JSON list of C-alpha atoms and ligand atoms in Angstrom, two decimals:
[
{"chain": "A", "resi": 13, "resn": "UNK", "atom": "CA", "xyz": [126.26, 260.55, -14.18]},
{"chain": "A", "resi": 14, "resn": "UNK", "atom": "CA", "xyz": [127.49, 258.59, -11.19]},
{"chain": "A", "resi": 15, "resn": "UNK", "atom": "CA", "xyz": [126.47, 257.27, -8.18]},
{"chain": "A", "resi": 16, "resn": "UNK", "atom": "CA", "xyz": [128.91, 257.53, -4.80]},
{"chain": "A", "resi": 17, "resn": "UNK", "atom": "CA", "xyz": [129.29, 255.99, -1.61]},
{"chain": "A", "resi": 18, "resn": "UNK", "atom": "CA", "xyz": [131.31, 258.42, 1.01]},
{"chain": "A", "resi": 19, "resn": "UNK", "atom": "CA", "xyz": [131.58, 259.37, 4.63]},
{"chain": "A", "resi": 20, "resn": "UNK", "atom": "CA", "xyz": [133.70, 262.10, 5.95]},
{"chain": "A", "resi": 21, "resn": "UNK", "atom": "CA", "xyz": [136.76, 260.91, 5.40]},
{"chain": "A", "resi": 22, "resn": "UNK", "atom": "CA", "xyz": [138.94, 264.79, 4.70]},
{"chain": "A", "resi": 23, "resn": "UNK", "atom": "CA", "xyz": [139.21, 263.43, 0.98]},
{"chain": "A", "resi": 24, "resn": "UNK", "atom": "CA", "xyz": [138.45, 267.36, -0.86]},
{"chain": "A", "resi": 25, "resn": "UNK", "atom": "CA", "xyz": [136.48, 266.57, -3.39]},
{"chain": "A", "resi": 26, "resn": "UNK", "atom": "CA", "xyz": [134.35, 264.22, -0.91]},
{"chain": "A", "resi": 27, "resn": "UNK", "atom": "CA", "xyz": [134.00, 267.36, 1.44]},
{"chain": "A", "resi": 28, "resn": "UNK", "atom": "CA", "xyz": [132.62, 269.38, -1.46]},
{"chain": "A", "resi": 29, "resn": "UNK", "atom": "CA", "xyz": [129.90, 266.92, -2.36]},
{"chain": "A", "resi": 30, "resn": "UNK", "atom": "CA", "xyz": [129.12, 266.43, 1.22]},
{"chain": "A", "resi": 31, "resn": "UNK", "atom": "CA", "xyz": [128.59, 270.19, 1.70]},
{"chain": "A", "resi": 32, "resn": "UNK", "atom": "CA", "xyz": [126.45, 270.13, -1.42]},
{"chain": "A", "resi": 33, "resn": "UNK", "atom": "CA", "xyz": [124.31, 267.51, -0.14]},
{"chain": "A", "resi": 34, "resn": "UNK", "atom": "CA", "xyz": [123.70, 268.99, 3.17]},
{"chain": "A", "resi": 35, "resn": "UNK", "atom": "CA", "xyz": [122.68, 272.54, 1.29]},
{"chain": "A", "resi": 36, "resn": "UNK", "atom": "CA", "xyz": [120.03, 270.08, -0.79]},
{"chain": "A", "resi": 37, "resn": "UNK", "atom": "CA", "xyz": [119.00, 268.36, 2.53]},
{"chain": "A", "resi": 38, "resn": "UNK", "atom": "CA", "xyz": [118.72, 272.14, 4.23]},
{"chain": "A", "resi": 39, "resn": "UNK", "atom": "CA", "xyz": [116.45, 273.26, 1.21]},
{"chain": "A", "resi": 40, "resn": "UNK", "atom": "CA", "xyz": [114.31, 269.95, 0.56]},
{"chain": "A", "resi": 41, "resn": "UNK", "atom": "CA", "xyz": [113.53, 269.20, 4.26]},
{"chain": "A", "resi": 42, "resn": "UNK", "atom": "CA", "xyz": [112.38, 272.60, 5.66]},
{"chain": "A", "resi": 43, "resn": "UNK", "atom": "CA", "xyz": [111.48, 271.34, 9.07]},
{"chain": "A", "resi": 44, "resn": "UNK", "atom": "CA", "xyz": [114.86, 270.21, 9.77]},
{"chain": "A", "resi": 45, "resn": "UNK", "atom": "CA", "xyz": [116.91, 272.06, 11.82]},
{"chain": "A", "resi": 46, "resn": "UNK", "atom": "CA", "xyz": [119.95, 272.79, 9.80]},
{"chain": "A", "resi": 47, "resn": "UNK", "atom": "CA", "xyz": [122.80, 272.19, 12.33]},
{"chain": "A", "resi": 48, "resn": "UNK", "atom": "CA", "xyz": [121.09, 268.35, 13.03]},
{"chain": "A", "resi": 49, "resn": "UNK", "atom": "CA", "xyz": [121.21, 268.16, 9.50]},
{"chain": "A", "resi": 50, "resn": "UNK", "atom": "CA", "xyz": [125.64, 269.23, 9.22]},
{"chain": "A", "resi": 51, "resn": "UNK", "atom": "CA", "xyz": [125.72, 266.97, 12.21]},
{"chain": "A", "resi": 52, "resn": "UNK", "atom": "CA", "xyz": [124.57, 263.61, 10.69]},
{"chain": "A", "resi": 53, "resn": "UNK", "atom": "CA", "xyz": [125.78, 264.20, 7.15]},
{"chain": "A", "resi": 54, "resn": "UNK", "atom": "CA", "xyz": [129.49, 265.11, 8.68]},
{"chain": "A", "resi": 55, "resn": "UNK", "atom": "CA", "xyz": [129.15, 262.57, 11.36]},
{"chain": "A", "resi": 56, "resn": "UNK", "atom": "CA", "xyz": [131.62, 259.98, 10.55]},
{"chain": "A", "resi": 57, "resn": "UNK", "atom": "CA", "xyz": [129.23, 256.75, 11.67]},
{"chain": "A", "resi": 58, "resn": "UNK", "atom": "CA", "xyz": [126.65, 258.05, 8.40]},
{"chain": "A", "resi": 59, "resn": "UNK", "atom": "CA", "xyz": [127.11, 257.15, 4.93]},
{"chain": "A", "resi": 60, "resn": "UNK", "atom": "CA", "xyz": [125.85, 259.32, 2.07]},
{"chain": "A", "resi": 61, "resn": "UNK", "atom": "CA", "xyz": [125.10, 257.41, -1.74]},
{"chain": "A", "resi": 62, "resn": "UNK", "atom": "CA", "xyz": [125.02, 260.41, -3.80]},
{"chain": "A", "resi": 63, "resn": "UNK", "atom": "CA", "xyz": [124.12, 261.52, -7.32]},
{"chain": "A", "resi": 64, "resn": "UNK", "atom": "CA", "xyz": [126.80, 263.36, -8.82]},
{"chain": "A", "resi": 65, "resn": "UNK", "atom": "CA", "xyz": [126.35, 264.84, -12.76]},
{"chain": "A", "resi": 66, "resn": "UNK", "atom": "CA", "xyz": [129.19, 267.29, -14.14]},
{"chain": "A", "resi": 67, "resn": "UNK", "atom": "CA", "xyz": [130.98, 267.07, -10.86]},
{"chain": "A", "resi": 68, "resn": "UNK", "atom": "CA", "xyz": [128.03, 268.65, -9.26]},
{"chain": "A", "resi": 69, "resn": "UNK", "atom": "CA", "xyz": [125.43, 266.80, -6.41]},
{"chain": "A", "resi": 70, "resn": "UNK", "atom": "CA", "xyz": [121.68, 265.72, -7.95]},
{"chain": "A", "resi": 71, "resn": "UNK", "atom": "CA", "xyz": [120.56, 264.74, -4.54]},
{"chain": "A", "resi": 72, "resn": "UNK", "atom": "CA", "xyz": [121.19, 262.16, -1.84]},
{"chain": "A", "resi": 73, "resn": "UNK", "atom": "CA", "xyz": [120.62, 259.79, 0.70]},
{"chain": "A", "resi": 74, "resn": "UNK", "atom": "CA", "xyz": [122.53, 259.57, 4.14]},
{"chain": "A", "resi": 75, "resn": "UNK", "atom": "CA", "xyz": [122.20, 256.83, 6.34]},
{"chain": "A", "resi": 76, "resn": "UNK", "atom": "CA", "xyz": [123.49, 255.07, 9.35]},
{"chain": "A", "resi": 77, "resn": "UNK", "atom": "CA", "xyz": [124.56, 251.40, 9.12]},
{"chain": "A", "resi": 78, "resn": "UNK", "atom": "CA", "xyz": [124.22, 249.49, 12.06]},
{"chain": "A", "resi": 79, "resn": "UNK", "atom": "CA", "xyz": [126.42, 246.57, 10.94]},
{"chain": "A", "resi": 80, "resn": "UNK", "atom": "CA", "xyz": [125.94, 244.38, 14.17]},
{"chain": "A", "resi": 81, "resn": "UNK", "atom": "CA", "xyz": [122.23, 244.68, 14.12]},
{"chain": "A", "resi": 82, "resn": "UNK", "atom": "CA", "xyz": [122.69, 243.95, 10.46]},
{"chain": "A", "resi": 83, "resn": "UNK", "atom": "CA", "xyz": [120.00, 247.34, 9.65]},
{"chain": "A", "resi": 84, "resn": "UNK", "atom": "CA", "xyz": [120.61, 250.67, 8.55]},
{"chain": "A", "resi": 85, "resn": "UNK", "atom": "CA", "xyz": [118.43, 253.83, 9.13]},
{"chain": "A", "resi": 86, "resn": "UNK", "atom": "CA", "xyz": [118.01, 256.42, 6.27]},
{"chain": "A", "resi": 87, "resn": "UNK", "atom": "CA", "xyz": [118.51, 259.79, 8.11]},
{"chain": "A", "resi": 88, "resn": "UNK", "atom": "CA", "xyz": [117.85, 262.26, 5.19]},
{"chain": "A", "resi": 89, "resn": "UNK", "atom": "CA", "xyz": [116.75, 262.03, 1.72]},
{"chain": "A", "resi": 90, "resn": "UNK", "atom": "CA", "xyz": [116.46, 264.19, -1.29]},
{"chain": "A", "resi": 91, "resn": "UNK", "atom": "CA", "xyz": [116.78, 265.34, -5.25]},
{"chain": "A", "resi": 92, "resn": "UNK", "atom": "CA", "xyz": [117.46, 268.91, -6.10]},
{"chain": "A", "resi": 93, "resn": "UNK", "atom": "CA", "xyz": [113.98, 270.49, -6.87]},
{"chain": "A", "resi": 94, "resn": "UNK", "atom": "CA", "xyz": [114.70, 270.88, -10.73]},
{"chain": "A", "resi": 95, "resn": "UNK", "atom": "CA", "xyz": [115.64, 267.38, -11.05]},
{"chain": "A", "resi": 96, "resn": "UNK", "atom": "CA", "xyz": [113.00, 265.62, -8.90]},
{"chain": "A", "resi": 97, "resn": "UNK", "atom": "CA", "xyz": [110.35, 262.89, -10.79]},
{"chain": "A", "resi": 98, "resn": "UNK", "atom": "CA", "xyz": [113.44, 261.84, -13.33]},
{"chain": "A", "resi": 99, "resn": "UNK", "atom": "CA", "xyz": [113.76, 258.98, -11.89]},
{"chain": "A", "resi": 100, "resn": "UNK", "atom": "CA", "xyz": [116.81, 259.50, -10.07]},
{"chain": "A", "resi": 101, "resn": "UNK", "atom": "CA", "xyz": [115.45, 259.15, -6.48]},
{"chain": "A", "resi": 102, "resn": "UNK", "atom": "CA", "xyz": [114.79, 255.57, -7.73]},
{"chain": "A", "resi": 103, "resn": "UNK", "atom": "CA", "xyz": [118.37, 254.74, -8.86]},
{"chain": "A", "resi": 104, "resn": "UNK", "atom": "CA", "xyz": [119.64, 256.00, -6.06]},
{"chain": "A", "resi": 105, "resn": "UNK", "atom": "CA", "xyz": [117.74, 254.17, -3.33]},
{"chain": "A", "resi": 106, "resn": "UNK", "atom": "CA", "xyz": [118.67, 251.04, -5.44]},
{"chain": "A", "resi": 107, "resn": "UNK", "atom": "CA", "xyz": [122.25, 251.97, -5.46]},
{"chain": "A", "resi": 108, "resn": "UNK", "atom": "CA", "xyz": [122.08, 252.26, -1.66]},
{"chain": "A", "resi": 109, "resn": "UNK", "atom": "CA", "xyz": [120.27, 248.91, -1.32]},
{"chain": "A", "resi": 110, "resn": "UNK", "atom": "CA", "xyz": [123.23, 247.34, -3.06]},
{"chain": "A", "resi": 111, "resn": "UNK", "atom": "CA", "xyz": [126.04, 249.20, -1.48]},
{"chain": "A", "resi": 112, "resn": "UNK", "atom": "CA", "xyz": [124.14, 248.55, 1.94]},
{"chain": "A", "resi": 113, "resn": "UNK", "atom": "CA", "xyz": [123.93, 244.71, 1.30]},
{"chain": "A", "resi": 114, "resn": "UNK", "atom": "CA", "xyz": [127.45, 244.36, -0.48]},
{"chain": "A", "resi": 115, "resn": "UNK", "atom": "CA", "xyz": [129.65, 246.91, 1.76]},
{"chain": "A", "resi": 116, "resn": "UNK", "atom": "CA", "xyz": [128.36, 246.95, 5.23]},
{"chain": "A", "resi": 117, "resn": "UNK", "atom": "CA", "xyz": [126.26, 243.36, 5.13]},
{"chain": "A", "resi": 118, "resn": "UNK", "atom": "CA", "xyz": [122.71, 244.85, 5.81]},
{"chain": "A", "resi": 119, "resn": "UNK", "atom": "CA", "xyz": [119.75, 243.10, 5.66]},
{"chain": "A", "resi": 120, "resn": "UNK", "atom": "CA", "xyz": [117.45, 246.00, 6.50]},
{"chain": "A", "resi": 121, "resn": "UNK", "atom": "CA", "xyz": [116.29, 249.92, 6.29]},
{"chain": "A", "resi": 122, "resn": "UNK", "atom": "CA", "xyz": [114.07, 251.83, 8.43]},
{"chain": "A", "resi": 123, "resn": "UNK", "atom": "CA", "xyz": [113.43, 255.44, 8.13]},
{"chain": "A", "resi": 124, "resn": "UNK", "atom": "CA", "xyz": [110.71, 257.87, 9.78]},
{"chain": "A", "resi": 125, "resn": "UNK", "atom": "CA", "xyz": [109.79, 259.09, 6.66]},
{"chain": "A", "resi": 126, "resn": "UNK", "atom": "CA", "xyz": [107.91, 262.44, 5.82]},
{"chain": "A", "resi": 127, "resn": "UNK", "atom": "CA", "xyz": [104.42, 262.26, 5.60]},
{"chain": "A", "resi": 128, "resn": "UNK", "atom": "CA", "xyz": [104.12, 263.27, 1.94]},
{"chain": "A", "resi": 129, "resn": "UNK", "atom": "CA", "xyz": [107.26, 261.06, 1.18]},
{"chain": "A", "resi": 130, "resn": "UNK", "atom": "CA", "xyz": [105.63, 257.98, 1.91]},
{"chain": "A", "resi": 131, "resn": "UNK", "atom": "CA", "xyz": [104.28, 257.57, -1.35]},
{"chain": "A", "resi": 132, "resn": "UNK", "atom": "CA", "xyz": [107.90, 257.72, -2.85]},
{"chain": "A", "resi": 133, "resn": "UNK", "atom": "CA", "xyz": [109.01, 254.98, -0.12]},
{"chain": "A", "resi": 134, "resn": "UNK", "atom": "CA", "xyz": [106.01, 252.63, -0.63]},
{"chain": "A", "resi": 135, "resn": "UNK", "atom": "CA", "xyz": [107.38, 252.75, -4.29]},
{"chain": "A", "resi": 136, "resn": "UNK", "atom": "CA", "xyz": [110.89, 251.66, -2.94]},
{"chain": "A", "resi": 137, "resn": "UNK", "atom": "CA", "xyz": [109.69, 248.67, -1.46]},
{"chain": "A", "resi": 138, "resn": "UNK", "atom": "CA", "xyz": [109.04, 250.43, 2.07]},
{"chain": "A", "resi": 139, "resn": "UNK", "atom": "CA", "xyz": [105.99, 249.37, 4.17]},
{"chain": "A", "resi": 140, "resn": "UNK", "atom": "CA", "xyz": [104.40, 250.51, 7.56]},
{"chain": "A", "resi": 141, "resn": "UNK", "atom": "CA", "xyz": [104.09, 247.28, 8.75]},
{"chain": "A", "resi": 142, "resn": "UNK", "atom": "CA", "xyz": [108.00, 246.61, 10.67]},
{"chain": "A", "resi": 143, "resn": "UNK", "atom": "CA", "xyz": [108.38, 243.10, 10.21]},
{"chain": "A", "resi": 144, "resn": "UNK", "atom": "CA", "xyz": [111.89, 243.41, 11.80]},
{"chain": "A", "resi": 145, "resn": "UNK", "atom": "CA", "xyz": [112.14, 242.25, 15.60]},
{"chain": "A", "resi": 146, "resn": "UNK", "atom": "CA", "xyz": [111.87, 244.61, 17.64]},
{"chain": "A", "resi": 147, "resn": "UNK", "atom": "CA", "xyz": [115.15, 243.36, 19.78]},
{"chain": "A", "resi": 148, "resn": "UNK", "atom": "CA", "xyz": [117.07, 244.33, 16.64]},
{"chain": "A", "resi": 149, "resn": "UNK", "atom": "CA", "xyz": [116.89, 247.70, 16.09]},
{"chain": "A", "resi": 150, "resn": "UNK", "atom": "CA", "xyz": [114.79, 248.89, 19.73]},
{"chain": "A", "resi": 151, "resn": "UNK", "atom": "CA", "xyz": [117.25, 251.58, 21.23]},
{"chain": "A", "resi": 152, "resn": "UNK", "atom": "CA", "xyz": [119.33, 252.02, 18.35]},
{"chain": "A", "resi": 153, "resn": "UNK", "atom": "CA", "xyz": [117.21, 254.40, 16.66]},
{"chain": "A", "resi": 154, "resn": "UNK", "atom": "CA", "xyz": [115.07, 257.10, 18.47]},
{"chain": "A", "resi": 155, "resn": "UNK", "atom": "CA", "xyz": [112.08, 257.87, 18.42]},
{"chain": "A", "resi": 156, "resn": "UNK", "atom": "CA", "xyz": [110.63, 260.71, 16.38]},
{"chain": "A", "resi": 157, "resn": "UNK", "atom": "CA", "xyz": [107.45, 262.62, 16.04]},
{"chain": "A", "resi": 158, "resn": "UNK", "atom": "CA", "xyz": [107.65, 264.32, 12.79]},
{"chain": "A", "resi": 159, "resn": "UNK", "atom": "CA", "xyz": [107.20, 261.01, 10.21]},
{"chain": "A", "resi": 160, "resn": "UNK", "atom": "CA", "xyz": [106.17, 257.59, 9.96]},
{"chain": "A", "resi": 161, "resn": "UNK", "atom": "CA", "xyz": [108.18, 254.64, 10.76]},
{"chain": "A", "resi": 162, "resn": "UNK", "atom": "CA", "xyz": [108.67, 252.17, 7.31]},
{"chain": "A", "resi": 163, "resn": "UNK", "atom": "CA", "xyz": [110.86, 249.26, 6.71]},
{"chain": "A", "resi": 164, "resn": "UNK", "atom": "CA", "xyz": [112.00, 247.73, 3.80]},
{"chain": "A", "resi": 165, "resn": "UNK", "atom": "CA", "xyz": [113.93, 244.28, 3.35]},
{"chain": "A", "resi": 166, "resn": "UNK", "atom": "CA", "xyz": [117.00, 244.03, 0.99]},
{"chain": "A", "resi": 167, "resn": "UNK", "atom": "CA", "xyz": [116.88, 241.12, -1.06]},
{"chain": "A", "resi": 168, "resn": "UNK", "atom": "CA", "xyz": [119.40, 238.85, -0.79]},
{"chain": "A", "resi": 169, "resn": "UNK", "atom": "CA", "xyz": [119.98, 238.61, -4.35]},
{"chain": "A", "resi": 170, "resn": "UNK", "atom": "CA", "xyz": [118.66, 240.89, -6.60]},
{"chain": "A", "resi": 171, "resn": "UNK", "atom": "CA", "xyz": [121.16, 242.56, -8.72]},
{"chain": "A", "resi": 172, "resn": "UNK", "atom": "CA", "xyz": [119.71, 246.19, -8.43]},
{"chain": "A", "resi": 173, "resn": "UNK", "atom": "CA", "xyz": [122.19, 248.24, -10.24]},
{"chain": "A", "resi": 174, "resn": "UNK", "atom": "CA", "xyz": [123.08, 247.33, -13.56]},
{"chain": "B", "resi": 212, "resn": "LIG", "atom": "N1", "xyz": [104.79, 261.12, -3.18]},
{"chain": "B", "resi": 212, "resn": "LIG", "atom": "C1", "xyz": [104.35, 260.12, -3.95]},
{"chain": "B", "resi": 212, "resn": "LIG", "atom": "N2", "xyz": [105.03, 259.60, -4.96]},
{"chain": "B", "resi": 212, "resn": "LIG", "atom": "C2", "xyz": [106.22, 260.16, -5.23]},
{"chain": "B", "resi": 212, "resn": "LIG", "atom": "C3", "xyz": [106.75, 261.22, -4.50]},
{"chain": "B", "resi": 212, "resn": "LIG", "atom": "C4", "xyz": [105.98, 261.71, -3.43]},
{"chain": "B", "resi": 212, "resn": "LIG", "atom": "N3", "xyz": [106.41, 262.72, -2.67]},
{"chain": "B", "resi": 212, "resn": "LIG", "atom": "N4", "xyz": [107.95, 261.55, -5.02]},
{"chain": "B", "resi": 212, "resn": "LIG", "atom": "C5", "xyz": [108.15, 260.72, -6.04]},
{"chain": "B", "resi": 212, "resn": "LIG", "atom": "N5", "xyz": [107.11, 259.89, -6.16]},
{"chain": "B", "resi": 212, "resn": "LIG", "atom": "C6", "xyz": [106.96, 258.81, -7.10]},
{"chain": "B", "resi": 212, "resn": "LIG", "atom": "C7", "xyz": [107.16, 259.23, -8.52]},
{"chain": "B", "resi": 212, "resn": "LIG", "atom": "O1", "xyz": [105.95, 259.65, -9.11]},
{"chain": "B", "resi": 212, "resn": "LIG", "atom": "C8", "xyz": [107.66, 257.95, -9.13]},
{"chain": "B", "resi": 212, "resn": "LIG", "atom": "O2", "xyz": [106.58, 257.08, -9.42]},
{"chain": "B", "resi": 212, "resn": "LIG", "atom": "P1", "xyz": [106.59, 256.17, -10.77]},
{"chain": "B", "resi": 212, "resn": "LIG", "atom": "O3", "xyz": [107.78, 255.26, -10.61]},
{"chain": "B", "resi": 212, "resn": "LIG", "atom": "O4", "xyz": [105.28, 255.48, -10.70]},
{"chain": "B", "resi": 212, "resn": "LIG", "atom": "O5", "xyz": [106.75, 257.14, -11.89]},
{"chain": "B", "resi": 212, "resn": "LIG", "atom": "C9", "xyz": [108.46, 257.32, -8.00]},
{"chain": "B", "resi": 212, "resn": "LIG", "atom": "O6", "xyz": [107.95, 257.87, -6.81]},
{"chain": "B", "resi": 212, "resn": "LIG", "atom": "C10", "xyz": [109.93, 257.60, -8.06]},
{"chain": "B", "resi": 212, "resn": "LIG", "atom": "O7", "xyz": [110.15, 258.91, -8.55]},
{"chain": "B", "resi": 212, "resn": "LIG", "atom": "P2", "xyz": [111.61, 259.48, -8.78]},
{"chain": "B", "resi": 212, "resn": "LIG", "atom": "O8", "xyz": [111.60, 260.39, -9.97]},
{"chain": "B", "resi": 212, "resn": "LIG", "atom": "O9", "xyz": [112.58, 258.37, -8.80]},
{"chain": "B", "resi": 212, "resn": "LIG", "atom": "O10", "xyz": [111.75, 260.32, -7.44]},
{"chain": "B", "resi": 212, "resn": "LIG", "atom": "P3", "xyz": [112.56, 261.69, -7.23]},
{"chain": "B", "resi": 212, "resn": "LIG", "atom": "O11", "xyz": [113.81, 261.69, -8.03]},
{"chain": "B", "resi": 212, "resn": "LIG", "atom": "O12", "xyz": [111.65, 262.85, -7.39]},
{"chain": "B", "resi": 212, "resn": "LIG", "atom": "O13", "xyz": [112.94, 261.57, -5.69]},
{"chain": "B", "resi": 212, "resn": "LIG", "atom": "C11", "xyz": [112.20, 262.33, -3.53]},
{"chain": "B", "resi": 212, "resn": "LIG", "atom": "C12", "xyz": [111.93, 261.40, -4.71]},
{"chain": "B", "resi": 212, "resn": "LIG", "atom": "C13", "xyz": [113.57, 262.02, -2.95]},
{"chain": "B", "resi": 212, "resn": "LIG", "atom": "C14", "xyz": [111.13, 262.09, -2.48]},
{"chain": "B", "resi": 212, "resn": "LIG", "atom": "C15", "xyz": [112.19, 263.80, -4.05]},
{"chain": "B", "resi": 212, "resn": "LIG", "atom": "O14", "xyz": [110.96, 264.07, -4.63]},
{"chain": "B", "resi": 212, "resn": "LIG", "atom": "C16", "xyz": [112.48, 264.84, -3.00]},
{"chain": "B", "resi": 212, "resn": "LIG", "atom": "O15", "xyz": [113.64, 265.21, -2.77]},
{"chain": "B", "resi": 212, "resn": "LIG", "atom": "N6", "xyz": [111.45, 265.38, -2.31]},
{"chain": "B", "resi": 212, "resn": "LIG", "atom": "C17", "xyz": [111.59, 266.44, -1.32]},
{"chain": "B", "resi": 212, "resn": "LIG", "atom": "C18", "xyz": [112.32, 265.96, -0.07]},
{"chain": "B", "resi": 212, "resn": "LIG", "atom": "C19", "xyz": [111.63, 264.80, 0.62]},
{"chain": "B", "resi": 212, "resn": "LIG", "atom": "O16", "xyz": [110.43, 264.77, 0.82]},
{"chain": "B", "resi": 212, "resn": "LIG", "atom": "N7", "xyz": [112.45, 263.80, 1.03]},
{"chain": "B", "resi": 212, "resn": "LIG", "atom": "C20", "xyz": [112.02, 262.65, 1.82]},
{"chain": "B", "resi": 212, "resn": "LIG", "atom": "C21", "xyz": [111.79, 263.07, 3.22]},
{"chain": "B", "resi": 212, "resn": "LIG", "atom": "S1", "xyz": [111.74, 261.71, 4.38]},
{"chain": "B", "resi": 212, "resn": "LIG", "atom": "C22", "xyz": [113.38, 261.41, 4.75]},
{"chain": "B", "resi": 212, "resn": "LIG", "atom": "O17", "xyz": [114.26, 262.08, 4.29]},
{"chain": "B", "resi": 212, "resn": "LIG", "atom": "C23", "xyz": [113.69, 260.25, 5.64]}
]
């Protein structure tokens, strides 16, 4: 089992896992349209921390780093439906918490989460409440009906991998 970090970069094997993370992202998140979907996860300004076991993607997260505004916003999200409540959406948000603060210098996440994934956010340290100033991330990321703003602060610190 390992955890990844990659953007399209034309690397093969990264194109593989990034199509197999978009065909999880297509199936998990049913409201999405699927091109939006292809167009963030190939975009080259998103990230995606994956899950890979036996050469083969678990499940993902993409994300956009705005490194100026020091925040990054979670785009998509998801675990292949036979492997979901294993644990492995947890190591992966922690894996992109500490490539997040480590690689690109973030301090924060936002996402418009799903309304029945809020439960699985609150439990990754995401809240309702945007503490974040508004001047930071206001324009950067758009507005969008279908979820639920949340926030969540990346300690400074904390080792969150192991
Ligand atoms: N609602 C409430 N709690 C949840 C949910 C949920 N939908 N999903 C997981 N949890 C809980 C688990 O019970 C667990 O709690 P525990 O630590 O007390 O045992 C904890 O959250 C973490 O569970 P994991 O096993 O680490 O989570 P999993 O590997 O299943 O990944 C995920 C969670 C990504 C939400 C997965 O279930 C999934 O892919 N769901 C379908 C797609 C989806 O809804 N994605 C998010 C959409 S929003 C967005 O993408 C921005």
């Amino acid at each position: 089992l390992k955890f990844v970090c990659v953007s399209n970069d034309n690397i093969d094997e990264h194109m593989i896992w990034l199509i197999g993370l978009k065909n999880i992202f297509a199936r998990q998140l049913p409201n999405m349209p699927k091109e939006y979907i292809v167009r963030l996860v190939m975009d080259r300004g998103h990230k995606s921390v994956m899950v890979i076991r036996r050469n083969t993607v678990v499940g993902g997260i993409t994300y956009r780093p705005y490194v100026s505004q020091k925040f990054g916003e979670i785009a998509f999200c998801a675990i292949t439906s036979d492997e979901q409540v294993k644990g492995y959406g947890t190591r992966l948000m922690n894996h992109l918490k500490q490539h997040a603060r480590d690689m690109d210098g973030l301090t924060h996440f936002l996402t418009y989460a799903d309304n029945n994934a809020v439960g699985y956010f609150n439990k990754q340290g995401f809240t309702k409440d945007i503490f974040l100033e508004k001047e930071r991330w206001h324009g950067y990321i758009k507005d969008y009906d279908g979820g639920i703003l949340m926030e969540c602060k990346i300690d400074p610190k904390l080792p969150y991998t192991d």
